[in-house]
Amino acid sequence: MSSDQEKLQEFLRVNKNIKFIRIQWIDYSGVLRVRFVPMARCLRIASGSEIIHLAQNSMIIPISTAPRIFSLSDYHETWNLCPDWSSLRPCGFKFGHAAAMSFVDQQDAVKRFDKCPRMLLVKAIEQLENEWGSTILIGFEIEFVLLDASDNVIQPMDRLNGYSRPAGLRAETLKLVEEIITALELSSISIHHFHAEVNDQLEIALAPEPALKAVDSLILAQEAIRTICVRQNIKATMTPKPTMTGPSNGLHLHLSLDKLDHALVDHFVAGILDHMGSLCAFGMANYDGYVRSVSDATGTWIGFGTDNRDLPVRKISDLHWEVRMMDGTANPYLFTATVVLAGLDGLRKKTVLAWKDCKFFPDVMDEKMRADHGMDKHMPVTLKEALHSLKEDEAMRSLVGDDLLKWYISVKDKEVEEFGKMTDEERRKRFLEYF
């Protein structure tokens, strides 16, 4: 296997114009953080002669209280950035820049990387392959709304006004999206398609990739969208509640499994449904995400259905599933990891898929119909409720690890406390600053 130094040198041999590398990570609040590092220092880091040290606010800063943090330690911690040089890609939206995703390592931890969401995903993928011989492909659907400098929806003459309609994509907005797609291609990110989702909302669907690379692609794609839009004095927001009355933004995860027979896939999906409350705490990871616990978003009932978008899990084929209880405030490494770990828990325990394939609109089903489909539990309707499910889920605690979970929950408990004191508009403005 190539050394870190060899990986970086090979990348630079092909990409001779690179002057800066963005060494990036995602904190527990789902916020992208970055150090812009000149090439000479990157070479020293890759050789092992230098390390990037971070303060503890690099991971545990709640959005609601920033810049204040609430550490669980009584001393100033040091975290180290450990770039994954195999993740290097050119930034197609900024000439001369490249990006590498990093692992984070709390310096005094008993076990290395035990608080790192990206490492948790690596380990989950390895367990799936080692125990079951299965690999997983992931693709994301990114929903976003375009706002003006006053945080209101832009008002072009050609306005987005319906699902998969050409309206809104005939003039300037189409040029903007085409520029985004070109930047993604230059960043080695492929797309399935783009389209108008609903009024005032766009969706770009990324092509499937191996799980870790897919999350890396998602993060770079989101930054490309934001950067290109802001150059046009437009804010592309992926926050769940971008306006008080308009559409809510989701971030849907498509997963495809291989080498698992039908019965094993059932166990995998059953594991996801069995841990649904806990998964919501990772996927709909902040206060306003639960505006999506409604029909045609994540759904109000725990269950699955073939091509049913009114439930949190949609079956597309025996091996292809869509997981819908995710939005742009999630740490995507952490959410993807916990989805895989929940599925692994189902495989190990041979969890029975007690839910039946629901092809009905859940809100028109009576209690008996829902019971016949195993749909007897509501989705969480608040972050506090989802966190309660997570705190009671001993299996998930074992899967994720005490230390990471303790720190994550401490951040989210503070969000519940502080955001609960704010008005809807105050929260909206705060989330727009970050997502």
Coordinates of C-alpha atoms in Angstrom, one line a residue:
M1 CA 0.0 0.0 0.0
S2 CA 1.3 3.5 -0.9
S3 CA 2.4 5.7 1.9
D4 CA 0.7 9.0 2.7
Q5 CA 3.6 10.8 1.1
E6 CA 3.4 8.7 -2.1
K7 CA -0.4 9.3 -2.3
L8 CA 0.0 13.0 -2.1
Q9 CA 2.9 13.1 -4.6
E10 CA 1.0 11.0 -7.1
F11 CA -2.0 13.3 -6.8
L12 CA 0.3 16.4 -7.4
R13 CA 1.9 14.7 -10.4
V14 CA -1.5 14.5 -12.1
N15 CA -2.8 17.8 -10.7
K16 CA 0.2 20.2 -11.1
N17 CA -1.8 23.4 -10.5
I18 CA -2.7 22.7 -6.9
K19 CA -1.5 25.4 -4.4
F20 CA -3.7 24.8 -1.4
I21 CA -5.3 21.7 0.1
R22 CA -8.4 22.0 2.2
I23 CA -8.0 19.6 5.0
Q24 CA -11.6 19.0 6.1
W25 CA -13.7 17.4 8.8
I26 CA -17.3 17.4 10.1
D27 CA -18.0 18.1 13.7
Y28 CA -20.7 16.6 15.9
S29 CA -23.1 19.4 14.9
G30 CA -22.8 18.4 11.2
V31 CA -20.8 21.5 10.4
L32 CA -18.0 21.4 7.8
R33 CA -14.7 22.7 9.2
V34 CA -11.5 23.2 7.2
R35 CA -7.9 24.3 7.3
F36 CA -6.5 25.8 4.1
V37 CA -3.0 24.5 4.0
P38 CA -0.2 25.5 1.5
M39 CA 1.4 22.7 -0.5
A40 CA 4.8 22.8 1.2
R41 CA 3.3 22.2 4.6
C42 CA 1.0 19.4 3.2
L43 CA 4.1 17.6 2.1
R44 CA 5.5 17.8 5.6
I45 CA 2.3 16.6 7.1
A46 CA 2.1 13.6 4.7
S47 CA 5.7 12.7 5.6
G48 CA 4.8 12.6 9.2
S49 CA 7.1 15.5 10.3
E50 CA 4.1 17.7 11.2
I51 CA 0.7 17.3 12.8
I52 CA -2.3 19.6 12.7
H53 CA -3.5 20.2 16.3
L54 CA -7.0 21.4 17.0
A55 CA -8.8 22.9 20.0
Q56 CA -11.7 21.0 21.5
N57 CA -14.2 23.4 19.9
S58 CA -13.3 21.7 16.6
M59 CA -15.8 18.9 17.4
I60 CA -18.1 19.8 20.3
I61 CA -19.4 23.3 19.6
P62 CA -23.3 23.4 19.6
I63 CA -24.7 25.6 16.8
S64 CA -27.2 27.2 19.3
T65 CA -24.4 28.5 21.6
A66 CA -21.5 29.1 19.2
P67 CA -18.8 30.2 19.9
R68 CA -19.4 28.9 23.5
I69 CA -18.7 25.2 24.1
F70 CA -19.7 22.9 26.9
S71 CA -16.9 20.4 27.4
L72 CA -17.3 17.2 29.3
S73 CA -13.7 17.5 30.4
D74 CA -12.2 19.8 33.0
Y75 CA -9.2 20.6 30.9
H76 CA -8.4 21.9 27.5
E77 CA -8.3 18.9 25.1
T78 CA -6.2 18.6 22.0
W79 CA -7.5 16.9 18.9
N80 CA -5.3 15.9 15.9
L81 CA -6.3 16.0 12.3
C82 CA -5.2 13.0 10.3
P83 CA -5.8 13.6 6.6
D84 CA -6.8 10.6 4.5
W85 CA -4.7 11.4 1.4
S86 CA -6.5 8.8 -0.6
S87 CA -9.6 11.0 -0.4
L88 CA -7.8 13.9 -2.3
R89 CA -9.8 15.5 -5.1
P90 CA -9.5 18.8 -7.0
C91 CA -12.0 21.4 -6.0
G92 CA -13.8 21.9 -9.3
F93 CA -15.3 25.2 -8.1
K94 CA -11.9 26.8 -7.2
F95 CA -8.8 26.6 -9.4
G96 CA -5.7 25.7 -7.6
H97 CA -7.4 24.1 -4.6
A98 CA -7.9 20.4 -3.7
A99 CA -9.7 18.8 -0.7
A100 CA -8.9 15.9 1.6
M101 CA -11.2 14.6 4.3
S102 CA -9.7 13.8 7.7
F103 CA -10.0 11.5 10.6
V104 CA -10.0 13.2 14.0
D105 CA -8.1 11.8 16.9
Q106 CA -8.6 13.0 20.5
Q107 CA -5.1 13.1 21.8
D108 CA -5.7 11.7 25.3
A109 CA -8.2 9.0 24.2
V110 CA -7.6 5.5 25.6
K111 CA -8.4 4.1 22.1
R112 CA -7.3 6.0 19.0
F113 CA -10.1 7.4 16.8
D114 CA -12.8 6.3 19.2
K115 CA -14.6 9.6 18.9
C116 CA -14.2 10.0 15.1
P117 CA -17.4 9.6 13.0
R118 CA -15.4 8.9 9.8
M119 CA -13.5 6.1 11.4
L120 CA -16.8 4.7 12.8
L121 CA -18.0 4.4 9.2
V122 CA -14.8 2.8 8.0
K123 CA -15.2 0.1 10.8
A124 CA -18.8 -0.5 10.0
I125 CA -18.0 -1.1 6.3
E126 CA -15.2 -3.5 7.3
Q127 CA -17.5 -5.4 9.6
L128 CA -20.2 -5.8 6.9
E129 CA -17.6 -7.1 4.5
N130 CA -15.7 -9.3 6.9
E131 CA -18.7 -10.9 8.5
W132 CA -21.1 -11.1 5.6
G133 CA -19.0 -10.7 2.5
S134 CA -21.1 -7.8 1.4
T135 CA -20.2 -4.4 0.2
I136 CA -22.5 -1.4 0.1
L137 CA -22.9 1.4 -2.5
I138 CA -24.3 4.8 -1.3
G139 CA -25.8 7.7 -3.2
F140 CA -27.3 10.9 -1.9
E141 CA -30.1 13.2 -3.0
I142 CA -29.3 16.8 -2.1
E143 CA -32.3 19.1 -1.7
F144 CA -31.7 22.9 -1.4
V145 CA -33.5 26.2 -1.7
L146 CA -32.1 29.4 -3.2
L147 CA -32.3 32.5 -1.1
D148 CA -31.4 36.2 -1.7
A149 CA -29.3 38.4 0.6
S150 CA -32.3 39.0 2.9
D151 CA -32.8 35.3 3.4
N152 CA -36.0 35.3 1.3
V153 CA -36.6 32.9 -1.7
I154 CA -35.3 34.3 -4.9
Q155 CA -37.9 35.7 -7.2
P156 CA -36.9 35.2 -10.9
M157 CA -39.4 35.5 -13.6
D158 CA -38.9 31.8 -14.3
R159 CA -39.7 30.3 -10.9
L160 CA -39.4 26.7 -9.7
N161 CA -43.0 25.7 -9.2
G162 CA -43.5 21.9 -9.2
Y163 CA -42.1 18.4 -9.1
S164 CA -39.9 17.7 -12.2
R165 CA -41.4 20.6 -14.2
P166 CA -39.1 22.6 -16.5
A167 CA -40.5 25.8 -15.0
G168 CA -37.7 27.4 -13.2
L169 CA -35.0 25.7 -15.2
R170 CA -35.3 27.6 -18.5
A171 CA -33.1 30.6 -17.7
E172 CA -30.6 31.9 -15.1
T173 CA -31.3 29.1 -12.6
L174 CA -30.5 26.5 -15.2
K175 CA -27.2 28.2 -15.9
L176 CA -26.4 28.2 -12.2
V177 CA -27.1 24.5 -11.9
E178 CA -25.1 23.7 -15.1
E179 CA -22.1 25.5 -13.5
I180 CA -22.5 23.4 -10.4
I181 CA -22.6 20.2 -12.4
T182 CA -19.5 21.2 -14.3
A183 CA -17.7 21.8 -11.0
L184 CA -18.8 18.5 -9.7
E185 CA -17.5 16.7 -12.7
L186 CA -14.1 18.5 -12.3
S187 CA -14.2 17.2 -8.7
S188 CA -14.6 13.6 -9.9
I189 CA -18.2 13.6 -8.7
S190 CA -20.9 12.0 -11.0
I191 CA -24.6 12.8 -10.8
H192 CA -27.7 10.8 -11.7
H193 CA -29.8 13.8 -12.5
F194 CA -31.1 17.1 -11.3
H195 CA -34.6 18.5 -11.3
A196 CA -37.1 20.8 -9.6
E197 CA -38.3 19.0 -6.5
V198 CA -41.2 21.2 -5.4
N199 CA -41.9 24.9 -5.4
D200 CA -38.7 26.9 -4.9
Q201 CA -36.6 23.7 -4.3
L202 CA -34.0 21.9 -6.4
E203 CA -32.6 18.4 -6.1
I204 CA -29.2 17.0 -7.3
A205 CA -28.9 13.3 -7.1
L206 CA -25.4 11.9 -6.9
A207 CA -24.4 8.6 -8.5
P208 CA -23.7 5.7 -6.2
E209 CA -20.2 5.0 -4.9
P210 CA -18.6 2.9 -2.2
A211 CA -19.9 4.2 1.1
L212 CA -16.9 6.2 2.4
K213 CA -16.2 7.8 -1.0
A214 CA -19.9 8.6 -1.3
V215 CA -19.9 10.6 1.9
D216 CA -16.7 12.3 0.9
S217 CA -18.4 13.2 -2.5
L218 CA -21.5 14.5 -0.7
I219 CA -19.5 16.9 1.4
L220 CA -17.5 18.3 -1.5
A221 CA -20.7 18.5 -3.6
Q222 CA -22.5 20.5 -0.9
E223 CA -19.6 22.9 -0.7
A224 CA -19.5 23.3 -4.5
I225 CA -23.2 24.2 -4.5
R226 CA -22.8 26.8 -1.8
T227 CA -19.7 28.3 -3.3
I228 CA -21.0 28.7 -6.8
C229 CA -24.3 30.1 -5.6
V230 CA -22.7 32.7 -3.3
R231 CA -20.6 34.0 -6.1
Q232 CA -23.9 35.0 -7.7
N233 CA -25.1 36.6 -4.5
I234 CA -27.4 33.7 -3.8
K235 CA -27.5 31.5 -0.7
A236 CA -28.0 27.8 -1.4
T237 CA -29.4 26.5 1.9
M238 CA -29.8 22.8 2.9
T239 CA -31.2 23.5 6.3
P240 CA -34.4 21.5 7.0
K241 CA -36.6 24.7 7.5
P242 CA -35.2 27.3 5.1
T243 CA -38.4 29.5 5.2
M244 CA -41.3 29.7 7.6
T245 CA -43.9 28.5 5.0
G246 CA -41.9 26.9 2.1
P247 CA -40.6 23.4 1.5
S248 CA -38.5 21.5 4.0
N249 CA -35.1 20.2 2.8
G250 CA -34.1 16.5 3.2
L251 CA -31.0 14.6 2.3
H252 CA -32.0 11.1 1.3
L253 CA -29.6 8.2 1.4
H254 CA -29.8 5.4 -1.2
L255 CA -28.0 2.2 -0.4
S256 CA -27.4 -0.9 -2.5
L257 CA -26.3 -4.2 -0.9
D258 CA -24.6 -7.0 -2.7
K259 CA -24.0 -10.7 -1.9
L260 CA -26.9 -10.9 0.6
D261 CA -29.9 -13.1 -0.2
H262 CA -33.4 -12.0 0.3
A263 CA -33.7 -13.3 3.9
L264 CA -30.5 -11.5 5.0
V265 CA -31.6 -8.3 3.4
D266 CA -34.8 -8.5 5.4
H267 CA -32.8 -8.8 8.6
F268 CA -30.6 -5.8 7.6
V269 CA -33.7 -3.7 6.9
A270 CA -35.4 -4.9 10.1
G271 CA -32.3 -3.8 12.1
I272 CA -32.7 -0.3 10.6
L273 CA -36.5 -0.1 11.4
D274 CA -35.8 -1.6 14.9
H275 CA -33.4 1.2 15.7
M276 CA -35.4 3.9 14.0
G277 CA -35.8 6.3 17.0
S278 CA -32.1 6.3 17.6
L279 CA -31.2 6.7 13.9
C280 CA -33.4 9.8 13.8
A281 CA -31.2 11.4 16.5
F282 CA -28.3 11.0 14.1
G283 CA -30.1 11.7 10.8
M284 CA -32.5 14.5 11.7
A285 CA -29.8 15.9 14.0
N286 CA -31.1 19.2 15.1
Y287 CA -34.1 21.0 16.5
D288 CA -36.0 22.0 13.3
G289 CA -35.4 18.7 11.5
Y290 CA -38.6 17.3 12.8
V291 CA -40.7 19.5 10.6
R292 CA -40.1 16.5 8.3
S293 CA -41.9 13.9 10.5
V294 CA -44.8 14.2 8.2
S295 CA -46.2 12.5 5.1
D296 CA -44.1 12.8 1.9
A297 CA -41.0 13.5 3.9
T298 CA -39.9 11.0 6.5
G299 CA -43.4 9.9 7.3
T300 CA -45.3 9.8 10.7
W301 CA -45.1 6.0 11.2
I302 CA -42.2 3.6 11.4
G303 CA -42.4 1.2 8.4
F304 CA -41.3 0.6 4.8
G305 CA -43.0 0.4 1.5
T306 CA -42.2 -0.2 -2.2
D307 CA -41.9 3.2 -3.8
N308 CA -43.7 4.6 -0.7
R309 CA -42.3 8.1 0.0
D310 CA -44.6 8.5 3.0
L311 CA -42.5 6.2 5.2
P312 CA -38.9 6.5 6.5
V313 CA -37.6 3.6 4.4
R314 CA -38.5 3.1 0.8
K315 CA -37.9 -0.1 -1.0
I316 CA -36.8 0.3 -4.6
S317 CA -35.7 -3.2 -5.3
D318 CA -34.7 -6.2 -3.2
L319 CA -31.2 -4.8 -2.9
H320 CA -31.8 -1.1 -3.3
W321 CA -33.4 1.0 -0.5
E322 CA -33.8 4.6 0.3
V323 CA -33.4 5.9 3.9
R324 CA -35.3 9.1 4.2
M325 CA -34.8 10.3 7.8
M326 CA -31.8 12.4 7.1
D327 CA -31.3 16.1 6.5
G328 CA -28.4 18.6 6.0
T329 CA -27.7 19.0 9.7
A330 CA -26.5 15.4 10.1
N331 CA -22.9 14.4 10.3
P332 CA -23.1 12.2 7.2
Y333 CA -20.3 9.9 8.3
L334 CA -22.0 9.3 11.7
F335 CA -25.5 8.8 10.2
T336 CA -24.3 6.4 7.4
A337 CA -22.2 4.5 9.9
T338 CA -25.2 4.0 12.3
V339 CA -27.5 2.9 9.5
V340 CA -24.9 0.2 8.5
L341 CA -24.4 -0.7 12.2
A342 CA -28.2 -1.0 12.7
G343 CA -28.4 -3.2 9.7
L344 CA -25.5 -5.3 11.0
D345 CA -27.3 -5.6 14.4
G346 CA -30.3 -7.0 12.5
L347 CA -28.1 -9.5 10.6
R348 CA -26.4 -10.7 13.7
K349 CA -29.6 -11.1 15.7
K350 CA -31.6 -12.3 12.7
T351 CA -34.2 -9.7 13.5
V352 CA -37.5 -10.6 11.9
L353 CA -38.9 -8.1 9.4
A354 CA -42.2 -7.8 11.3
W355 CA -43.3 -4.9 9.1
K356 CA -45.1 -5.7 5.9
D357 CA -44.5 -3.9 2.6
C358 CA -46.9 -0.9 2.8
K359 CA -48.2 0.4 -0.5
F360 CA -50.8 2.7 1.0
F361 CA -50.8 6.3 2.2
P362 CA -50.3 5.8 5.9
D363 CA -52.5 8.8 6.8
V364 CA -55.5 7.2 5.2
M365 CA -55.0 3.8 6.9
D366 CA -57.0 3.0 10.0
E367 CA -55.5 1.5 13.1
K368 CA -56.2 -2.1 12.1
M369 CA -54.6 -1.6 8.7
R370 CA -51.5 -0.1 10.3
A371 CA -51.3 -2.9 12.8
D372 CA -51.6 -5.5 10.0
H373 CA -48.5 -3.9 8.5
G374 CA -46.6 -3.8 11.8
M375 CA -46.8 0.0 11.9
D376 CA -47.7 0.5 15.5
K377 CA -45.0 3.1 16.4
H378 CA -44.8 6.8 15.5
M379 CA -41.7 8.4 14.2
P380 CA -40.1 10.8 16.7
V381 CA -41.6 14.3 16.4
T382 CA -38.8 16.2 18.3
L383 CA -35.1 15.9 18.7
K384 CA -35.6 15.5 22.4
E385 CA -37.8 12.4 21.7
A386 CA -35.2 10.9 19.3
L387 CA -32.4 11.5 21.9
H388 CA -34.5 9.7 24.5
S389 CA -34.7 6.7 22.2
L390 CA -31.0 6.8 21.6
K391 CA -30.2 7.0 25.3
E392 CA -32.4 3.9 26.0
D393 CA -30.9 1.9 23.1
E394 CA -28.3 -0.2 24.7
A395 CA -27.5 -2.1 21.5
M396 CA -26.8 1.2 19.6
R397 CA -24.6 2.3 22.5
S398 CA -22.5 -0.9 22.2
L399 CA -22.3 -0.5 18.4
V400 CA -21.2 3.2 18.4
G401 CA -19.1 3.2 21.6
D402 CA -19.6 5.0 24.9
D403 CA -17.2 7.8 24.3
L404 CA -18.4 9.0 20.9
L405 CA -22.0 8.7 22.0
K406 CA -21.5 10.5 25.3
W407 CA -19.9 13.5 23.5
Y408 CA -22.5 13.5 20.7
I409 CA -25.5 13.4 23.1
S410 CA -24.0 16.2 25.2
V411 CA -23.9 18.5 22.2
K412 CA -27.5 17.6 21.1
D413 CA -28.9 17.9 24.7
K414 CA -27.5 21.5 24.7
E415 CA -29.2 22.2 21.3
V416 CA -32.6 21.0 22.7
E417 CA -32.1 23.3 25.7
E418 CA -30.9 26.4 23.9
F419 CA -32.9 26.2 20.7
G420 CA -36.1 25.7 22.8
K421 CA -35.6 29.2 24.1
M422 CA -35.5 30.8 20.6
T423 CA -38.3 31.8 18.3
D424 CA -38.9 30.0 15.1
E425 CA -37.4 32.9 13.1
E426 CA -34.3 33.1 15.4
R427 CA -33.7 29.4 14.9
R428 CA -34.2 29.7 11.1
K429 CA -31.6 32.5 11.0
R430 CA -29.1 30.6 13.0
F431 CA -29.4 27.5 10.9
L432 CA -29.0 29.5 7.7
E433 CA -25.6 30.7 9.0
Y434 CA -24.4 27.0 9.0
F435 CA -26.4 25.1 6.4

